Short mmCIF file of C-alpha atoms in Angstrom, two decimals:
data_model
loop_
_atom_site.label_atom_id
_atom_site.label_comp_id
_atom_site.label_asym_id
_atom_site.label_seq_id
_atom_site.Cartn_x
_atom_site.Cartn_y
_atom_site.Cartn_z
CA UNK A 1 92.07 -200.90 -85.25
CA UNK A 2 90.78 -204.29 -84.22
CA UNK A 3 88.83 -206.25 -87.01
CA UNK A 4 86.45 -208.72 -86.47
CA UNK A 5 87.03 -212.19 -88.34
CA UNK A 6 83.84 -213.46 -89.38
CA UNK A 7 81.99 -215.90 -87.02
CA UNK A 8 83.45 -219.33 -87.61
CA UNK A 9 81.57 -221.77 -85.64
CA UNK A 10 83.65 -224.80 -84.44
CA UNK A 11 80.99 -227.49 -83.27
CA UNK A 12 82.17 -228.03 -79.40
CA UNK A 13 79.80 -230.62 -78.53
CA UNK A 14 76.77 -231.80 -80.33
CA UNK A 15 73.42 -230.69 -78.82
CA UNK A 16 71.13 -233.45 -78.96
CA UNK A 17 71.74 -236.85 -80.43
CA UNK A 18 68.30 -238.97 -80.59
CA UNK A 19 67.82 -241.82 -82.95
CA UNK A 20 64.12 -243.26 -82.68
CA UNK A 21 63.24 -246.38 -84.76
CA UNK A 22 59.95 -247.82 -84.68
CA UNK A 23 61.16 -251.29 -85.47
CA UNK A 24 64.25 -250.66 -82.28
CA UNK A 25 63.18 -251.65 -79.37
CA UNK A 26 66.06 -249.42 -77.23
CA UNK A 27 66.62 -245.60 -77.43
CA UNK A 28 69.57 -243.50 -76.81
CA UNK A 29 69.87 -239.46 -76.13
CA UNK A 30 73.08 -237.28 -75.61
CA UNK A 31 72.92 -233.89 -74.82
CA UNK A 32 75.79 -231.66 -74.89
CA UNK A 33 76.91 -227.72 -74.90
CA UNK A 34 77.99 -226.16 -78.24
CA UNK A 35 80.72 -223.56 -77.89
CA UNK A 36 81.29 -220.95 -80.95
CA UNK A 37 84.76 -219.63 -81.41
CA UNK A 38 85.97 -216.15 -82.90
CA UNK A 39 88.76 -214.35 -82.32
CA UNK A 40 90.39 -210.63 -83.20
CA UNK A 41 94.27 -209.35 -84.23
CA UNK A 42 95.94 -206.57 -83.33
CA UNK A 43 97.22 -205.34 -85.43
CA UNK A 44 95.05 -206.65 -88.18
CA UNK A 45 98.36 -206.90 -90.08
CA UNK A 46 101.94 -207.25 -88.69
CA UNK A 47 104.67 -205.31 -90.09
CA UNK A 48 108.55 -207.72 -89.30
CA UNK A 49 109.39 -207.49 -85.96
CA UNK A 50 105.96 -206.16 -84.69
CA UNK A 51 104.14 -207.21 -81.64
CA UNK A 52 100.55 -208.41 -80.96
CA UNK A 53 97.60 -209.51 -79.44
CA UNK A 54 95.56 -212.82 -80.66
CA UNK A 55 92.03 -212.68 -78.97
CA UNK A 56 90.29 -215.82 -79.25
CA UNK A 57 86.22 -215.44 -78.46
CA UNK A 58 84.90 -218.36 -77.03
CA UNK A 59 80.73 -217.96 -76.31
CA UNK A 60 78.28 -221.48 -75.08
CA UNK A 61 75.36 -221.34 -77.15
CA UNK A 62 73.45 -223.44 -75.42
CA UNK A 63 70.18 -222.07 -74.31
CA UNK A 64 67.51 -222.31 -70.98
CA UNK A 65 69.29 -223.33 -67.76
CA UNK A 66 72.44 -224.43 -66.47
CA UNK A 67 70.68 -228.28 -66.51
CA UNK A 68 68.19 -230.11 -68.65
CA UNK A 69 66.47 -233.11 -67.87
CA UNK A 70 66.36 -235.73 -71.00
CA UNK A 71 65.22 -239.19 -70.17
CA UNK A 72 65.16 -239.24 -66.70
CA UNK A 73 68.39 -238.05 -66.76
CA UNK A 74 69.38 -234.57 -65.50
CA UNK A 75 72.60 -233.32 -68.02
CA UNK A 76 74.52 -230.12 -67.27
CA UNK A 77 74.75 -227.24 -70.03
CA UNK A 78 77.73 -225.71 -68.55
CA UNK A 79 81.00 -226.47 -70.85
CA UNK A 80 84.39 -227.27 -69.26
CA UNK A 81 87.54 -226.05 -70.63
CA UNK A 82 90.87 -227.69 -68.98
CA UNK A 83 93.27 -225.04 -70.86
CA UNK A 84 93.94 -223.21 -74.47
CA UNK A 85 97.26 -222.17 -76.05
CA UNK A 86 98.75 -220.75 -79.37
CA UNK A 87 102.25 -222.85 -80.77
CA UNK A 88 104.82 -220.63 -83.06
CA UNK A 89 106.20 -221.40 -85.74
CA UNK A 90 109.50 -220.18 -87.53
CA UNK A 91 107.94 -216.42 -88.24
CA UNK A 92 106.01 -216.14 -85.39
CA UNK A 93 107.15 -216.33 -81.87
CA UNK A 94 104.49 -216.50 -78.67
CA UNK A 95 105.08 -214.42 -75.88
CA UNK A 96 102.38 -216.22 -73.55
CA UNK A 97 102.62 -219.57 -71.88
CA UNK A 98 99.00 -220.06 -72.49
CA UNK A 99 95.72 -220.71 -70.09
CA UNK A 100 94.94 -223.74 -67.88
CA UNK A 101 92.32 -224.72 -65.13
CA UNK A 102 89.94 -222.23 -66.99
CA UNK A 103 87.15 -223.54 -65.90
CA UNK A 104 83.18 -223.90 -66.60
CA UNK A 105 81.61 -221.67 -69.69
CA UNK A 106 77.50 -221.43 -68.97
CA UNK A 107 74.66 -220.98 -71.03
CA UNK A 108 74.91 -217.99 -73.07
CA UNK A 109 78.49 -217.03 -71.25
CA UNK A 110 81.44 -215.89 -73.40
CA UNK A 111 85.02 -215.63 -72.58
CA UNK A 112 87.47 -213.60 -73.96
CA UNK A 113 91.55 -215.21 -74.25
CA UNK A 114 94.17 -213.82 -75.31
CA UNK A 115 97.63 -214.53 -76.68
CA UNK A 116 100.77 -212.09 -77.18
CA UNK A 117 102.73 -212.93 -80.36
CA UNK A 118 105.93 -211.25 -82.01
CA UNK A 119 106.69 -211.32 -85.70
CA UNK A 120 110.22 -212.22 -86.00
CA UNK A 121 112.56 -209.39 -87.76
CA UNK A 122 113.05 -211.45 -90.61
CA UNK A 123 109.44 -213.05 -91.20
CA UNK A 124 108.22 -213.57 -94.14
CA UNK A 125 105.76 -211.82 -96.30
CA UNK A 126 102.56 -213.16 -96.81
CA UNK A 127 100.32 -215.24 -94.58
CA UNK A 128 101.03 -217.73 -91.64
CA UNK A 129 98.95 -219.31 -89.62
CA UNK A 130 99.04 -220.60 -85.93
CA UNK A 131 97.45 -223.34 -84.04
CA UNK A 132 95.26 -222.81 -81.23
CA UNK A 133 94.56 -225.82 -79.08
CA UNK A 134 91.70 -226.01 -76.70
CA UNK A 135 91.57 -228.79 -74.30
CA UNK A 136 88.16 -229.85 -73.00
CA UNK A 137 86.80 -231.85 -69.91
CA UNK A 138 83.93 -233.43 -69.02
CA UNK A 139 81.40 -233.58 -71.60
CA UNK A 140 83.40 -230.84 -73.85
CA UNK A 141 85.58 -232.58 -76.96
CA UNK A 142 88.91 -230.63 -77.65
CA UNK A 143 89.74 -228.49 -80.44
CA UNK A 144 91.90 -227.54 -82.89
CA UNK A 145 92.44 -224.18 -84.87
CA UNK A 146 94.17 -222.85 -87.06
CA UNK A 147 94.61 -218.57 -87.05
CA UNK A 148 95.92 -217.05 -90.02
CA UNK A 149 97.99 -214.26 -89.31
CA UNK A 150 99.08 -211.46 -91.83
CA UNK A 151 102.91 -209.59 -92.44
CA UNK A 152 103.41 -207.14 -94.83
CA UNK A 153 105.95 -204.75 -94.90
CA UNK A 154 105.19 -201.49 -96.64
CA UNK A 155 105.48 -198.20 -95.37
CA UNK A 156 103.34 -194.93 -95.40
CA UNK A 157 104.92 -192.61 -98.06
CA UNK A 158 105.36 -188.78 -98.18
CA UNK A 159 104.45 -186.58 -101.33
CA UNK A 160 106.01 -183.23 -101.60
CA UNK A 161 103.25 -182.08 -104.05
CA UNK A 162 103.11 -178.37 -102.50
CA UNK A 163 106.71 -177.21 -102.11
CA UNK A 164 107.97 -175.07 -104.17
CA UNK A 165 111.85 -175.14 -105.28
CA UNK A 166 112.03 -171.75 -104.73
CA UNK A 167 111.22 -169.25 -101.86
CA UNK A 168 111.34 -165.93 -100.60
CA UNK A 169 111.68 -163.82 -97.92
CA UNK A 170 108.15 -163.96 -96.48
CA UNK A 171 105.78 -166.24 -94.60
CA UNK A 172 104.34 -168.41 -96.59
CA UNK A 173 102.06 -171.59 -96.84
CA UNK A 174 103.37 -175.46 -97.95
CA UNK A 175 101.54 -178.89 -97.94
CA UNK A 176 102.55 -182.20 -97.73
CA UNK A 177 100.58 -185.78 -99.12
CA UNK A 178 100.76 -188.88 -96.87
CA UNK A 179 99.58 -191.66 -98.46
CA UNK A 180 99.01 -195.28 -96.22
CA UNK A 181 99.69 -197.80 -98.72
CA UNK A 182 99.77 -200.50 -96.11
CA UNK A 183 96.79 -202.83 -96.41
CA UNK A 184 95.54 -201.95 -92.61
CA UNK A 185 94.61 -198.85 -91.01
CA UNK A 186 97.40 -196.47 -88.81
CA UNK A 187 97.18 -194.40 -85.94
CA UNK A 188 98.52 -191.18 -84.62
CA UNK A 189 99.95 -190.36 -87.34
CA UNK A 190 102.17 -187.13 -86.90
CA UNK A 191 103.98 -185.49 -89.85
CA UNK A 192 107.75 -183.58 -89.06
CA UNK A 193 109.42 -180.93 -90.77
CA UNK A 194 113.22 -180.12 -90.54
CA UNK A 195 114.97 -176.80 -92.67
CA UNK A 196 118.13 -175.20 -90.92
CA UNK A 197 117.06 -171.28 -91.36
CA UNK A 198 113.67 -171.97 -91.67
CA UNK A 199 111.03 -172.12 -88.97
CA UNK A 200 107.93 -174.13 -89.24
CA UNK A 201 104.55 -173.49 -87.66
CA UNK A 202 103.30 -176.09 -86.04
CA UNK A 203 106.69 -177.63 -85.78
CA UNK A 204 105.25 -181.16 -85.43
CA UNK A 205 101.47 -181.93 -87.83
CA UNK A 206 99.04 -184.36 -86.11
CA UNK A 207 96.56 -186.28 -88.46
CA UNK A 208 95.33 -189.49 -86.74
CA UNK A 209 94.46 -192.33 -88.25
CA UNK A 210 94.50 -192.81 -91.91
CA UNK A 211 92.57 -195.92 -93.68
CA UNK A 212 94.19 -198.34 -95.66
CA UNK A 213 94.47 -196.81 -99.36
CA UNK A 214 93.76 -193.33 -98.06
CA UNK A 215 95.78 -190.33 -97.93
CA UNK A 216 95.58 -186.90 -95.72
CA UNK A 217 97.53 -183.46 -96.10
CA UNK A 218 99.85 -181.69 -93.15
CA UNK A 219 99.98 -178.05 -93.98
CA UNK A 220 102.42 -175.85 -92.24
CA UNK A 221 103.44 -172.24 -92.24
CA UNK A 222 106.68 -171.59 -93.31
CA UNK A 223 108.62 -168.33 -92.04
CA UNK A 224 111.98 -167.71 -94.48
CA UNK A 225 112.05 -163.75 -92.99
CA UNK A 226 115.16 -164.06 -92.10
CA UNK A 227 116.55 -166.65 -93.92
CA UNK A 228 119.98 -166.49 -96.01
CA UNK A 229 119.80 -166.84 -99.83
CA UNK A 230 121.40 -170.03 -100.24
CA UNK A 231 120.54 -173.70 -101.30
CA UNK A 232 119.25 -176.28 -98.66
CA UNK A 233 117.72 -179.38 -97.98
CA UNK A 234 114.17 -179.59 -96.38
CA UNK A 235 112.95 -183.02 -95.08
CA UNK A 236 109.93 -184.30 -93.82
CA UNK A 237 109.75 -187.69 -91.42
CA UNK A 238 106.56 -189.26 -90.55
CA UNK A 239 106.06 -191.47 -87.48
CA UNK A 240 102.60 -193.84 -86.55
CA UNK A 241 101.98 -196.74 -85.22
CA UNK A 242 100.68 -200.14 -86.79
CA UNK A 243 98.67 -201.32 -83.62
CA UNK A 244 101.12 -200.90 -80.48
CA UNK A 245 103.94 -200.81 -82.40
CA UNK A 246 105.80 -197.29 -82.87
CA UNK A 247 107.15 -197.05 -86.42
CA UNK A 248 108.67 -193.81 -88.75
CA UNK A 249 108.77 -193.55 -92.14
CA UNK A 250 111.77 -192.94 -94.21
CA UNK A 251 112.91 -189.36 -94.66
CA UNK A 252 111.85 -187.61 -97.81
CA UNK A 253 114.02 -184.69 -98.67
CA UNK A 254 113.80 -181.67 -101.38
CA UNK A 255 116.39 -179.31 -102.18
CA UNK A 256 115.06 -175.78 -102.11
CA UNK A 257 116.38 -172.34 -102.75
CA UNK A 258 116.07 -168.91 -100.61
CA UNK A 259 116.33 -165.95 -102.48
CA UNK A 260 117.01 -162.29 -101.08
CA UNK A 261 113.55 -161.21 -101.89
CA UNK A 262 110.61 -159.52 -99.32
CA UNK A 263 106.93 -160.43 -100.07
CA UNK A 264 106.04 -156.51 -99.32
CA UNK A 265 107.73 -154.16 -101.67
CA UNK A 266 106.78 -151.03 -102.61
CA UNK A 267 106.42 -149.46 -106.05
CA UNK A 268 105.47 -146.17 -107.72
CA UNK A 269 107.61 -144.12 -105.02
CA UNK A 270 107.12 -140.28 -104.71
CA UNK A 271 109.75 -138.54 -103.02
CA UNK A 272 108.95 -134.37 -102.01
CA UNK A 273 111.00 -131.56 -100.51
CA UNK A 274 110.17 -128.47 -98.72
CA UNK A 275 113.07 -127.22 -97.26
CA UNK A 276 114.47 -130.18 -94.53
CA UNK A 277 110.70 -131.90 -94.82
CA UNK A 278 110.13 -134.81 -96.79
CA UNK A 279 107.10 -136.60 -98.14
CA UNK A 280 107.08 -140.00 -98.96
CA UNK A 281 104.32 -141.52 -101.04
CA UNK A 282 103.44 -144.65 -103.05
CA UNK A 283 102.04 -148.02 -103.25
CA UNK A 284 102.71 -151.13 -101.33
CA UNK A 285 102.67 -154.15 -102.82
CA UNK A 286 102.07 -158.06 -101.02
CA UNK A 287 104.34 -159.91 -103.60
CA UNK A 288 104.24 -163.12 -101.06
CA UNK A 289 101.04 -165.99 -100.82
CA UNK A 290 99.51 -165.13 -98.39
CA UNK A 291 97.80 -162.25 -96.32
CA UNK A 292 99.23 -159.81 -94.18
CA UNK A 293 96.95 -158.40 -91.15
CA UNK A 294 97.76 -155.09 -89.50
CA UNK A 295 100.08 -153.76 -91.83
CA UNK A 296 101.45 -150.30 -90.62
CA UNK A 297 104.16 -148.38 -91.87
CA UNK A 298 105.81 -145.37 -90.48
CA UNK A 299 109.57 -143.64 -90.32
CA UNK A 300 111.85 -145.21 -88.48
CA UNK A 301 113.26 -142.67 -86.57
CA UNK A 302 117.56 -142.18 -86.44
CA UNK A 303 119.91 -139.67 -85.51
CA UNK A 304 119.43 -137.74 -88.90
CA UNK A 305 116.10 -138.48 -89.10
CA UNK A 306 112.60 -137.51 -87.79
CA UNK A 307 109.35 -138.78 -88.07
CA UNK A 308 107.14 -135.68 -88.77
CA UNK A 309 103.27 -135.02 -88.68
CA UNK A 310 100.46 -135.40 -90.11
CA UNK A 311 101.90 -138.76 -91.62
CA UNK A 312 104.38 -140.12 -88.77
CA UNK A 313 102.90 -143.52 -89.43
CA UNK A 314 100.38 -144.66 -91.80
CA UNK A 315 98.27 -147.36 -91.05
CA UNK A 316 97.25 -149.93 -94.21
CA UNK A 317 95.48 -152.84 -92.30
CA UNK A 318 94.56 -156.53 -94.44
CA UNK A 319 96.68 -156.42 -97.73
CA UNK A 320 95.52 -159.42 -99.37
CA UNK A 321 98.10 -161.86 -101.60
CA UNK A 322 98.28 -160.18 -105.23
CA UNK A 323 97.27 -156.83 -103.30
CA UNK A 324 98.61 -153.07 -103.05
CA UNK A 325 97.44 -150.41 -101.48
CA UNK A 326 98.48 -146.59 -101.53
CA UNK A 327 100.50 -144.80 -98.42
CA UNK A 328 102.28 -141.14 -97.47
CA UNK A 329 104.63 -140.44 -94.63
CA UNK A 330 106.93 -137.46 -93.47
CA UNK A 331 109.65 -137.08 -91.90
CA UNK A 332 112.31 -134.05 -90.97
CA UNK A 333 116.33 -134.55 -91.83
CA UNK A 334 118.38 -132.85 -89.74
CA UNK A 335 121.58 -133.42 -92.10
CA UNK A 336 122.30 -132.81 -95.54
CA UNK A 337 124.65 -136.24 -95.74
CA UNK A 338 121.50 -138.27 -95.39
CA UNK A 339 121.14 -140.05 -98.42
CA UNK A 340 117.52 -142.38 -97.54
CA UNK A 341 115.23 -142.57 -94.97
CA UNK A 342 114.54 -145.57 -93.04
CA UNK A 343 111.27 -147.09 -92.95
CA UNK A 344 109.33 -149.95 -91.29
CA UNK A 345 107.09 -152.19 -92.63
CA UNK A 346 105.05 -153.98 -89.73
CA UNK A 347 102.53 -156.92 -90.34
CA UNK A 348 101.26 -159.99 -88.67
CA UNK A 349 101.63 -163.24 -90.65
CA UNK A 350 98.65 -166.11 -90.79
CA UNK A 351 99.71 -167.45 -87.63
CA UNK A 352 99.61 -164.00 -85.77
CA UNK A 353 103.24 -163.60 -85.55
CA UNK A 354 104.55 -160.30 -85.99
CA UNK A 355 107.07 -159.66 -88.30
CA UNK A 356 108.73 -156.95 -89.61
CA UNK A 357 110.52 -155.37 -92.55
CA UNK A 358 112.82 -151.93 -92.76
CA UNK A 359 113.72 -150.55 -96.40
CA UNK A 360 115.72 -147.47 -97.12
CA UNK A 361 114.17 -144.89 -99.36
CA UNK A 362 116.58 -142.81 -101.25
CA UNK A 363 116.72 -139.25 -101.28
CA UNK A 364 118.88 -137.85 -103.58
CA UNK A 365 118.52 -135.25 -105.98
CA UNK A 366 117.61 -137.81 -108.77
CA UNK A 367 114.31 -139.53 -106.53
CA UNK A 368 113.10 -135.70 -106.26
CA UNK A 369 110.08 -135.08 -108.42
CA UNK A 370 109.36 -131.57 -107.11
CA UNK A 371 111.18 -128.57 -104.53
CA UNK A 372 110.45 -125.20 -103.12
CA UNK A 373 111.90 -123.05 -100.71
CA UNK A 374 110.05 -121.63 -97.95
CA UNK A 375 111.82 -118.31 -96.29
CA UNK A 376 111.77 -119.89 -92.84
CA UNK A 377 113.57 -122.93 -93.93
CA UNK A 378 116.84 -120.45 -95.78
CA UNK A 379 120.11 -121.27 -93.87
CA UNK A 380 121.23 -117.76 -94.32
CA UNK A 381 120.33 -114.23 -94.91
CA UNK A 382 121.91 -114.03 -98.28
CA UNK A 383 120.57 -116.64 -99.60
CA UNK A 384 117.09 -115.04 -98.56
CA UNK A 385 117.97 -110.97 -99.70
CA UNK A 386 119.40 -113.10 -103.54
CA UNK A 387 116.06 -114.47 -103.65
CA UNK A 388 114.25 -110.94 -102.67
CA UNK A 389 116.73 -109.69 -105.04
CA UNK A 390 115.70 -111.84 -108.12
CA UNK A 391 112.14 -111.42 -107.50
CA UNK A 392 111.90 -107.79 -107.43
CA UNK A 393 114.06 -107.60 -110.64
CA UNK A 394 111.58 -109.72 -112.51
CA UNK A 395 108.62 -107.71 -110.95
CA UNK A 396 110.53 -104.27 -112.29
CA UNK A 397 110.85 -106.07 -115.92
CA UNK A 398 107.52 -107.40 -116.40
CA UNK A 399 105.98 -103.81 -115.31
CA UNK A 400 108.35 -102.35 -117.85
CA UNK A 401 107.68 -104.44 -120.48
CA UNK A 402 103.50 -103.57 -119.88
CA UNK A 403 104.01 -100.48 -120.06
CA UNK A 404 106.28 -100.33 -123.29
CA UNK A 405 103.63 -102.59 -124.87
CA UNK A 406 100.56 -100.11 -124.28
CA UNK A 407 102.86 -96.93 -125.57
CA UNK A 408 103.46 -98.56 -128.86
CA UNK A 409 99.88 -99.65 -128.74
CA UNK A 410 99.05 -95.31 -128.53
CA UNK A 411 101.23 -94.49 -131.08
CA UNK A 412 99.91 -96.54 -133.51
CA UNK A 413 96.16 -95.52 -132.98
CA UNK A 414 97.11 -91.54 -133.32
CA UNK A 415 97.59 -91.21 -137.20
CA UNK A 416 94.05 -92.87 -137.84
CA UNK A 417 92.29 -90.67 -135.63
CA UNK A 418 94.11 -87.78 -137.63
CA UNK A 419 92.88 -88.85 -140.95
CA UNK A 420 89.49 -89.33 -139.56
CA UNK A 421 89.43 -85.64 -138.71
CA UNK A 422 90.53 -84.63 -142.10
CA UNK A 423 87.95 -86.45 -143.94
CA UNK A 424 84.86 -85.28 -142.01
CA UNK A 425 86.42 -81.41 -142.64
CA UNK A 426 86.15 -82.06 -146.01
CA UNK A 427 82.34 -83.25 -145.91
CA UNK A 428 81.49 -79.99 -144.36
CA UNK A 429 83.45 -77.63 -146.53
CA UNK A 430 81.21 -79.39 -149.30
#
């Protein structure tokens, strides 16, 4: 970013010089141009072994026309510069040979010159300055200027405020703090990430330009699926540049730690049987950071295994971070050695990836919270005429048992109704 040094007007050539004295009896006038000099750096502060541009400003002040008439005399306004150049000094090397035979500056002209300069790898800190030397002709007096010129060498630094030590298996969402602590401005600055397992979305962060004494956040999304569970390092570089200069930062690295865990996991499981049908039910859970869109889950189907209707696939949609939300699926197995059924969790992540995730639900007889047996589903006719068998003989018993029960219920009623006969013959015989 270019930065404008406040105007510093150098006094080229005096304007008008008249001394009157009423007691003199002779009068001189001298009428020259007045040139103002500014100038610009880039960049406004080197870093060692950076490259530059000096601009020096040079504007005639002078005002009117080209030529003014003062005693009789017709003076030209136009100021004549013979040549301008920059000497080096022992931090500061200049690329340029300089200007000559520039030429005439008019009223109210400007002209821009400029100088290329290197800081040398092993300039000091602090400030230098350079001379510029302007050479004048004709009515124009010379000049001499001294620039100061800037190095510093401090870098832009890289905060790993928002990574965590620890991850999943999931997609989730990390931010990183770059702070410009040098005293000027930098541009295109891009941020870098580097994890071997892990993939990075986007895998390169573009922020611009940050201010001196400012900072900005890169945010990435970070997709440890598939990673292993093991211990790695994850670095970040950063590179910008400090006016034409291309310059990276140093690497900033955090050990971090996958563990064999998905961010969707389900909970509350219900596991049904009717014959070789079985219903699946529960909830699932988003365990991970962030959102997952278009969440469906369904059977997967195998060689022992069949997705089956009305609940092939079950649709969830959005489950939000911190989020569950209830599902049911069926599905047919065709062999008694199948132990779980396969199913598939499928989402998109925040960057509209798709991803997915398969888990086995278990089957056995201990994940069973209820069973019946349908006669279509028996595997043989014995098993069907045992079960006639064992229903007809409890039919036969609890009719038996009814019919004992009202019997005994008879028998004991029949004295009292005898007594009651006795005692009403006796009323009448009275």
């Amino acid at each position: 970013m270019k930065v404008r040094n406040v105007f510093r007007t150098l006094v080229a050539a005096f304007l008008v010089m008249v001394v009157f004295s009423t007691f003199s009896l002779a009068a001189t006038s001298e009428v020259r141009p007045t040139v103002t000099l500014s100038y610009e750096i880039e960049p406004e502060v080197f870093m060692p072994g950076d490259t530059g541009t000096i601009t020096v400003i040079l504007q005639n002040m002078a005002t009117g026309g080209m030529y003014v008439t003062e005693d009789a005399k017709t003076l030209s306004m136009n100021a004549y510069i013979a040549s301008a150049t920059i000497g080096g000094n022992g931090n500061f090397e200049i690329l340029d040979s300089g200007y000559s035979n520039i030429g005439l500056l008019g009223p109210k002209d400007s002209l821009k010159l400029s100088f290329n300069v290197k800081a040398k790898n092993n300039a000091a800190l602090g400030t230098h300055f350079l001379n510029l030397q302007l050479i004048g002709g004709s009515n124009m007096y010379d000049l001499n200027y001294r620039i100061p010129v800037k190095v510093d060498d401090r870098d832009l630094k890289i905060i790993l405020s928002d990574v965590p030590s620890t991850l999943m298996n999931e997609v989730s969402t990390i931010s990183v703090e770059v702070v410009n602590r040098r005293p000027n401005a930098v541009t295109s600055v891009i941020i870098s990430p580097e994890c071997e397992g892990m993939v990075f979305t986007p895998s390169e962060y573009f922020i611009g330009a940050i201010p001196s004494g400012e900072k900005s956040t890169a945010t990435f999304t970070l997709n440890t699926m598939y990673s292993s569970a093991e211990k790695r390092d994850m670095s970040f570089t950063g590179s910008y540049f400090n006016g034409d200069n291309l310059r990276q930062t140093v690497k900033t690295t955090r050990e971090v730690e996958v563990i064999e865990q998905h961010s969707l996991i389900f909970t509350s499981l219900d596991v049904s049987r009717t014959g070789n049908r079985y219903t699946v039910s529960g909830d699932l859970n988003n365990f991970g950071t962030t959102d997952a869109r278009n969440v469906m889950v369904s059977v997967a189907e195998s060689d022992n295994v069949v997705p089956a209707q009305p609940y092939a696939r079950y649709y969830i949609g959005t489950l939000e971070a911190d989020d569950f939300s209830s599902f049911e699926l069926s599905a047919q197995v065709l062999s008694s050695d199948t132990s779980s059924i396969p199913i598939v969790i499928e989402f998109r992540d925040p960057n509209n990836a798709y991803m997915s995730v398969r888990e086995n639900i278990p089957i056995g007889s201990n994940t069973l919270t209820s069973a019946s047996t349908s006669a279509e589903d028996m595997d043989s006719p014995m098993l069907l005429w045992a079960v006639a068998g064992i229903l007809a003989i409890g039919i036969t018993a609890l009719i038996y048992n009814s019919w004992k029960k009202r019997k005994e219920d008879e028998g004991s009623l029949q004295p009292e109704e005898e007594e009651e006969e006795e005692d009403d013959g006796e009323i009448l015989d009275s």
